[in-house]
GROMACS .gro file of C-alpha atoms in nm:
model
  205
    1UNK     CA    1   0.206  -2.286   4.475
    2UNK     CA    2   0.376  -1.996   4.638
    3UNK     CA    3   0.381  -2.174   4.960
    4UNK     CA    4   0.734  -2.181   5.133
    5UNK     CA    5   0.760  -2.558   5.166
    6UNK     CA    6   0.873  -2.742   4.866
    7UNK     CA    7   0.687  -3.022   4.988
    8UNK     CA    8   0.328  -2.854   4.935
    9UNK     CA    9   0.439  -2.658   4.633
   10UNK     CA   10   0.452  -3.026   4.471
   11UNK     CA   11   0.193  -3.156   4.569
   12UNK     CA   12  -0.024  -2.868   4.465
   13UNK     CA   13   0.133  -2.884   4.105
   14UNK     CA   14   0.054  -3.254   4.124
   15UNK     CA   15  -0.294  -3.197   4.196
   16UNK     CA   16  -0.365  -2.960   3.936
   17UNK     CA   17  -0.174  -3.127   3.680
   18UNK     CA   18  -0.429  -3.420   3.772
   19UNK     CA   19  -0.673  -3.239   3.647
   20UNK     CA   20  -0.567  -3.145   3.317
   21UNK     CA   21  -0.794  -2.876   3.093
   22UNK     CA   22  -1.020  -2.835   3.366
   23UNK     CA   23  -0.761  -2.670   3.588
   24UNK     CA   24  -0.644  -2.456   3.293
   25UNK     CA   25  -0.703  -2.123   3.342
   26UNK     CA   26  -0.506  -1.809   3.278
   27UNK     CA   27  -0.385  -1.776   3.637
   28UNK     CA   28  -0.279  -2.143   3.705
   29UNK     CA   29  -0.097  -2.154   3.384
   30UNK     CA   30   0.104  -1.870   3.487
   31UNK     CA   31   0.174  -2.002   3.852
   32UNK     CA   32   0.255  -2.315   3.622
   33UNK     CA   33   0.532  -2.094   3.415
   34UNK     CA   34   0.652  -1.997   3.727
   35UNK     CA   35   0.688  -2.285   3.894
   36UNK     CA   36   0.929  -2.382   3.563
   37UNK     CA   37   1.187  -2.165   3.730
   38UNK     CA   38   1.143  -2.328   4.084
   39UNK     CA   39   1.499  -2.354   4.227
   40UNK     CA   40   1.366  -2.752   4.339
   41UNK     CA   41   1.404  -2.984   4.016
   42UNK     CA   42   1.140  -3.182   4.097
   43UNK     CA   43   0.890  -2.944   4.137
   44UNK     CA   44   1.035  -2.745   3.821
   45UNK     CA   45   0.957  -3.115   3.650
   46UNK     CA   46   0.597  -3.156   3.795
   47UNK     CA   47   0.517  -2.826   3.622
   48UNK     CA   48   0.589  -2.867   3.269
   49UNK     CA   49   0.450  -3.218   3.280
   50UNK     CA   50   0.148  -3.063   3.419
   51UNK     CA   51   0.165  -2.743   3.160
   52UNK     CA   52   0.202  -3.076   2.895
   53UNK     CA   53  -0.159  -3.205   3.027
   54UNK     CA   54  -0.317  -2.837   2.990
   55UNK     CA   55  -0.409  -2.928   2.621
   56UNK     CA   56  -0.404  -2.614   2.359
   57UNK     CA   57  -0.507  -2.370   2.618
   58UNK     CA   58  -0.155  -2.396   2.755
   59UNK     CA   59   0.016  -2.392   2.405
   60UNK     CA   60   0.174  -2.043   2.433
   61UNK     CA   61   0.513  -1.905   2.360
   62UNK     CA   62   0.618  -1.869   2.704
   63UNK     CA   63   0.502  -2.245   2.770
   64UNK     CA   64   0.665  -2.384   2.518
   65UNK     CA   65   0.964  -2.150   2.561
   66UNK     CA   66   0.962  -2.334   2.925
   67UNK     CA   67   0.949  -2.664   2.811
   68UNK     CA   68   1.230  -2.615   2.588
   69UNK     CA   69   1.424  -2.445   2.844
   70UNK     CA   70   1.388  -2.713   3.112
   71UNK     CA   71   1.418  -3.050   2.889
   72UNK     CA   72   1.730  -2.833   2.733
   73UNK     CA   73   1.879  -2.910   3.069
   74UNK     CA   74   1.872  -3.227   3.117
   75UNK     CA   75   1.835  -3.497   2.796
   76UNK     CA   76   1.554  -3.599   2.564
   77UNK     CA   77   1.533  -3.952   2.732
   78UNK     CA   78   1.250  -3.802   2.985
   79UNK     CA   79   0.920  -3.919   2.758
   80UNK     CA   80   0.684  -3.757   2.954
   81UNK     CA   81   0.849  -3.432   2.923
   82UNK     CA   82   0.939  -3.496   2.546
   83UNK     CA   83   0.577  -3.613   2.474
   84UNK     CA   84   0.445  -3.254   2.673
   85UNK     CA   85   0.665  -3.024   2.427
   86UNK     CA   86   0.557  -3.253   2.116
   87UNK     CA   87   0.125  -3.194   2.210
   88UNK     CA   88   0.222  -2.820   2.256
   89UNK     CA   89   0.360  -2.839   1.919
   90UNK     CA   90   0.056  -2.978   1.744
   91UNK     CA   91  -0.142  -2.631   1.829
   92UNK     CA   92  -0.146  -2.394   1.510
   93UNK     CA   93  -0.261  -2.116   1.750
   94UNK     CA   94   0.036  -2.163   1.997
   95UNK     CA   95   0.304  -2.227   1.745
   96UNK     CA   96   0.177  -1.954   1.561
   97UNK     CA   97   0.236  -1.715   1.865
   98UNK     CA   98   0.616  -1.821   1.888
   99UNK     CA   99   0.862  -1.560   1.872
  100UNK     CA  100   1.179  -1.568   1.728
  101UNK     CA  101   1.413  -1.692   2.039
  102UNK     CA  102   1.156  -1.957   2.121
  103UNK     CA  103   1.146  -2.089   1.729
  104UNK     CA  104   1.570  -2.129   1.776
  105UNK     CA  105   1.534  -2.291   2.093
  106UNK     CA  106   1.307  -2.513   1.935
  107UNK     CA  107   1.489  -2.626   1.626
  108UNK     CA  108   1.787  -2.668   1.788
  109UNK     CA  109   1.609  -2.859   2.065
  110UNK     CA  110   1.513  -3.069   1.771
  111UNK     CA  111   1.844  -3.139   1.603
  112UNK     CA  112   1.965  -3.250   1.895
  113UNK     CA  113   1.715  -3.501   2.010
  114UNK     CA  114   1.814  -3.871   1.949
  115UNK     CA  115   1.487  -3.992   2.004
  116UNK     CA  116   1.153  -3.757   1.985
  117UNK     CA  117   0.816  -3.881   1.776
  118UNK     CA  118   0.702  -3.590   1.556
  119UNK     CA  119   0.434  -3.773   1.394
  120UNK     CA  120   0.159  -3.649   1.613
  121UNK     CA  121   0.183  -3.270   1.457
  122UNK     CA  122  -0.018  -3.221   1.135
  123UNK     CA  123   0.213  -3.193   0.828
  124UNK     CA  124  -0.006  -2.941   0.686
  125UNK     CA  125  -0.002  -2.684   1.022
  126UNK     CA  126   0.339  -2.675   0.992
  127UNK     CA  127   0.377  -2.553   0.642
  128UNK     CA  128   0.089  -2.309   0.687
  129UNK     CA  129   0.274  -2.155   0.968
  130UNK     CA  130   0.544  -2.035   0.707
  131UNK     CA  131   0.308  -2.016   0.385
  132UNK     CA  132   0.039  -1.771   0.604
  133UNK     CA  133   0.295  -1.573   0.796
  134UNK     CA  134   0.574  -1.571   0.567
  135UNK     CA  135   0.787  -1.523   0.830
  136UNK     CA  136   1.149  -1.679   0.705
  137UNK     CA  137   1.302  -1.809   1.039
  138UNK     CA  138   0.999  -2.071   1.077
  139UNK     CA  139   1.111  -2.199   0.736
  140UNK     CA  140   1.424  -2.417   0.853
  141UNK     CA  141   1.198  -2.537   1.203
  142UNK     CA  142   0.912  -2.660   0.953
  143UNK     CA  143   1.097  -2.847   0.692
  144UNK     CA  144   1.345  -3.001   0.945
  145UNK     CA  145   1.065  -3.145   1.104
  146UNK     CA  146   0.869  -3.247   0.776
  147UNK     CA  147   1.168  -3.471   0.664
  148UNK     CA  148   1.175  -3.597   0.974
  149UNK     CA  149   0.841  -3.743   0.954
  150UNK     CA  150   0.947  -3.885   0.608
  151UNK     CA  151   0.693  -3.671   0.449
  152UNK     CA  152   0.733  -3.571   0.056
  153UNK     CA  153   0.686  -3.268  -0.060
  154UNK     CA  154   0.663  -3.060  -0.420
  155UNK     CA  155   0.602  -2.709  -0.497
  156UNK     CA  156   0.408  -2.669  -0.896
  157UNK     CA  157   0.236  -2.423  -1.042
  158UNK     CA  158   0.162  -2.219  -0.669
  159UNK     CA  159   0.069  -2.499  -0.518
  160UNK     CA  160   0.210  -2.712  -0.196
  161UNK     CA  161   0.143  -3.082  -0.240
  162UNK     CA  162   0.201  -3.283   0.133
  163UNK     CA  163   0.239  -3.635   0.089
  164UNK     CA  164   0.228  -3.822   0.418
  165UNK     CA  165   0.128  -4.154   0.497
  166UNK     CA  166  -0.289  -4.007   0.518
  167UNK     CA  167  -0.271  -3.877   0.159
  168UNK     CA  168  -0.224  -3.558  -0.039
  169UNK     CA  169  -0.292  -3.239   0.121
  170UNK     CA  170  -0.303  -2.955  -0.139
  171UNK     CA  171  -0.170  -2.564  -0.038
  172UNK     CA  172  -0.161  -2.238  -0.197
  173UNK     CA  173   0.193  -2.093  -0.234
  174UNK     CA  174   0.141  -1.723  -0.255
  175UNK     CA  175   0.378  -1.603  -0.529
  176UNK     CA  176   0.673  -1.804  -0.760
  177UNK     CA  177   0.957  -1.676  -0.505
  178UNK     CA  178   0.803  -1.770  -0.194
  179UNK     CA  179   0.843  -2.169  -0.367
  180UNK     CA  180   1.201  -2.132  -0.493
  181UNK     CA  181   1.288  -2.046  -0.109
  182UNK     CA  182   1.074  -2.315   0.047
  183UNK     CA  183   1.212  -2.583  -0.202
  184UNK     CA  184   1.565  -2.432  -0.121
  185UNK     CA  185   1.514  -2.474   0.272
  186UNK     CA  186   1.410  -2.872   0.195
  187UNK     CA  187   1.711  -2.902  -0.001
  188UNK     CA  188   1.937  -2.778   0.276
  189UNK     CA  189   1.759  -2.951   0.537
  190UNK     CA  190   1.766  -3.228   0.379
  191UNK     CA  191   2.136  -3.234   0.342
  192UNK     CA  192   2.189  -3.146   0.706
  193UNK     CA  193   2.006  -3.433   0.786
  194UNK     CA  194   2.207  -3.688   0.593
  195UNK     CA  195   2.517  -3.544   0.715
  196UNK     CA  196   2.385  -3.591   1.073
  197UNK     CA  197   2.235  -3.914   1.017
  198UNK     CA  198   2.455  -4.076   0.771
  199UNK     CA  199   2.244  -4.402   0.644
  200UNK     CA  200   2.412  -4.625   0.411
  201UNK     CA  201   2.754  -4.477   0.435
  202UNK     CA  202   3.020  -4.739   0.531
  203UNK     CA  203   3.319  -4.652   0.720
  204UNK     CA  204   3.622  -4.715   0.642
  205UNK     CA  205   3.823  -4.974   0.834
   0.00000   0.00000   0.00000
């Protein structure tokens, strides 16, 4: 992929995109990163839908922080692209490695979009992502995103009960203050989201 012609450098990201997981080693995936930043769109396209088909091997900060970057500059309408970011999302391991710059990017990435499915990422990863790090600037990503999945959620007693259309998942909520804040950051997101999306409010005429 560091070929002069633009031509080749696609079709070699085609290629290995093709092959998904099996192509997924460290070295591709960081021509693949590379190849975000392409000055051709096309071939700066290829790449993150091929970084998309890598699986959880590819779910790293700087992939994600990629994806972000490059749907960020165009619209959400691109599916494939949209679906790509949403699979790296589902990986505890990846998300976990986020830094702080890619976990804005993503949540405002997020309140943008006008259409994006989050129902593929486990409820339950994304709460233990705050819960085991306790690491406050996941906490407004991770109950945006559970709200918008129309998942229910209470805090009793230290414990974190999920309630999403597979059940009750049960967590551990490490100490009484940890729960006030997490039920706090629901409550806020939960306005922001009614004030964005304002269902059942007439205006007037």
């Amino acid at each position: 992929m560091c070929e002069e012609s633009s031509g080749v450098r696609q079709t070699a990201c085609e290629a290995l995109g093709k092959l998904g997981e099996k192509a997924a080693t460290n070295e591709v995936i960081a021509a693949f990163i590379n190849a975000t930043r392409d000055k051709e769109y096309m071939i700066r396209q290829t790449a993150c839908e091929a970084l998309g088909n890598f699986g959880e091997k590819a779910a790293t900060n700087e992939v994600i922080d990629s994806l972000v970057n490059f749907i960020g500059t165009i619209d959400d309408s691109d599916d494939i692209l949209v679906d790509a970011l949403v699979r790296a999302m589902c990986s505890y391991d990846g998300m976990r490695s986020l830094n702080l710059g890619t976990i804005g990017k993503l949540c405002n990435w997020i309140r943008k979009s006008s259409e994006i499915d989050l129902t593929p990422i486990p409820s339950e990863r994304l709460m233990e992502l705050f819960l085991n790090s306790r690491n406050f600037s996941w906490l407004s990503l991770v109950a945006y995103v559970a709200l918008l999945q129309g998942i229910a959620v209470t805090v009793c007693k230290g414990v974190v009960k999920i309630y999403d259309t597979k059940g009750v998942v049960e967590l551990e909520m490490p100490n009484p203050e940890l729960g006030i804040t997490f039920t706090e950051a629901f409550s806020d997101q939960r306005r922001e989201i009614e004030s964005d999306f304002p269902f059942g409010k007439e205006t007037a005429s």
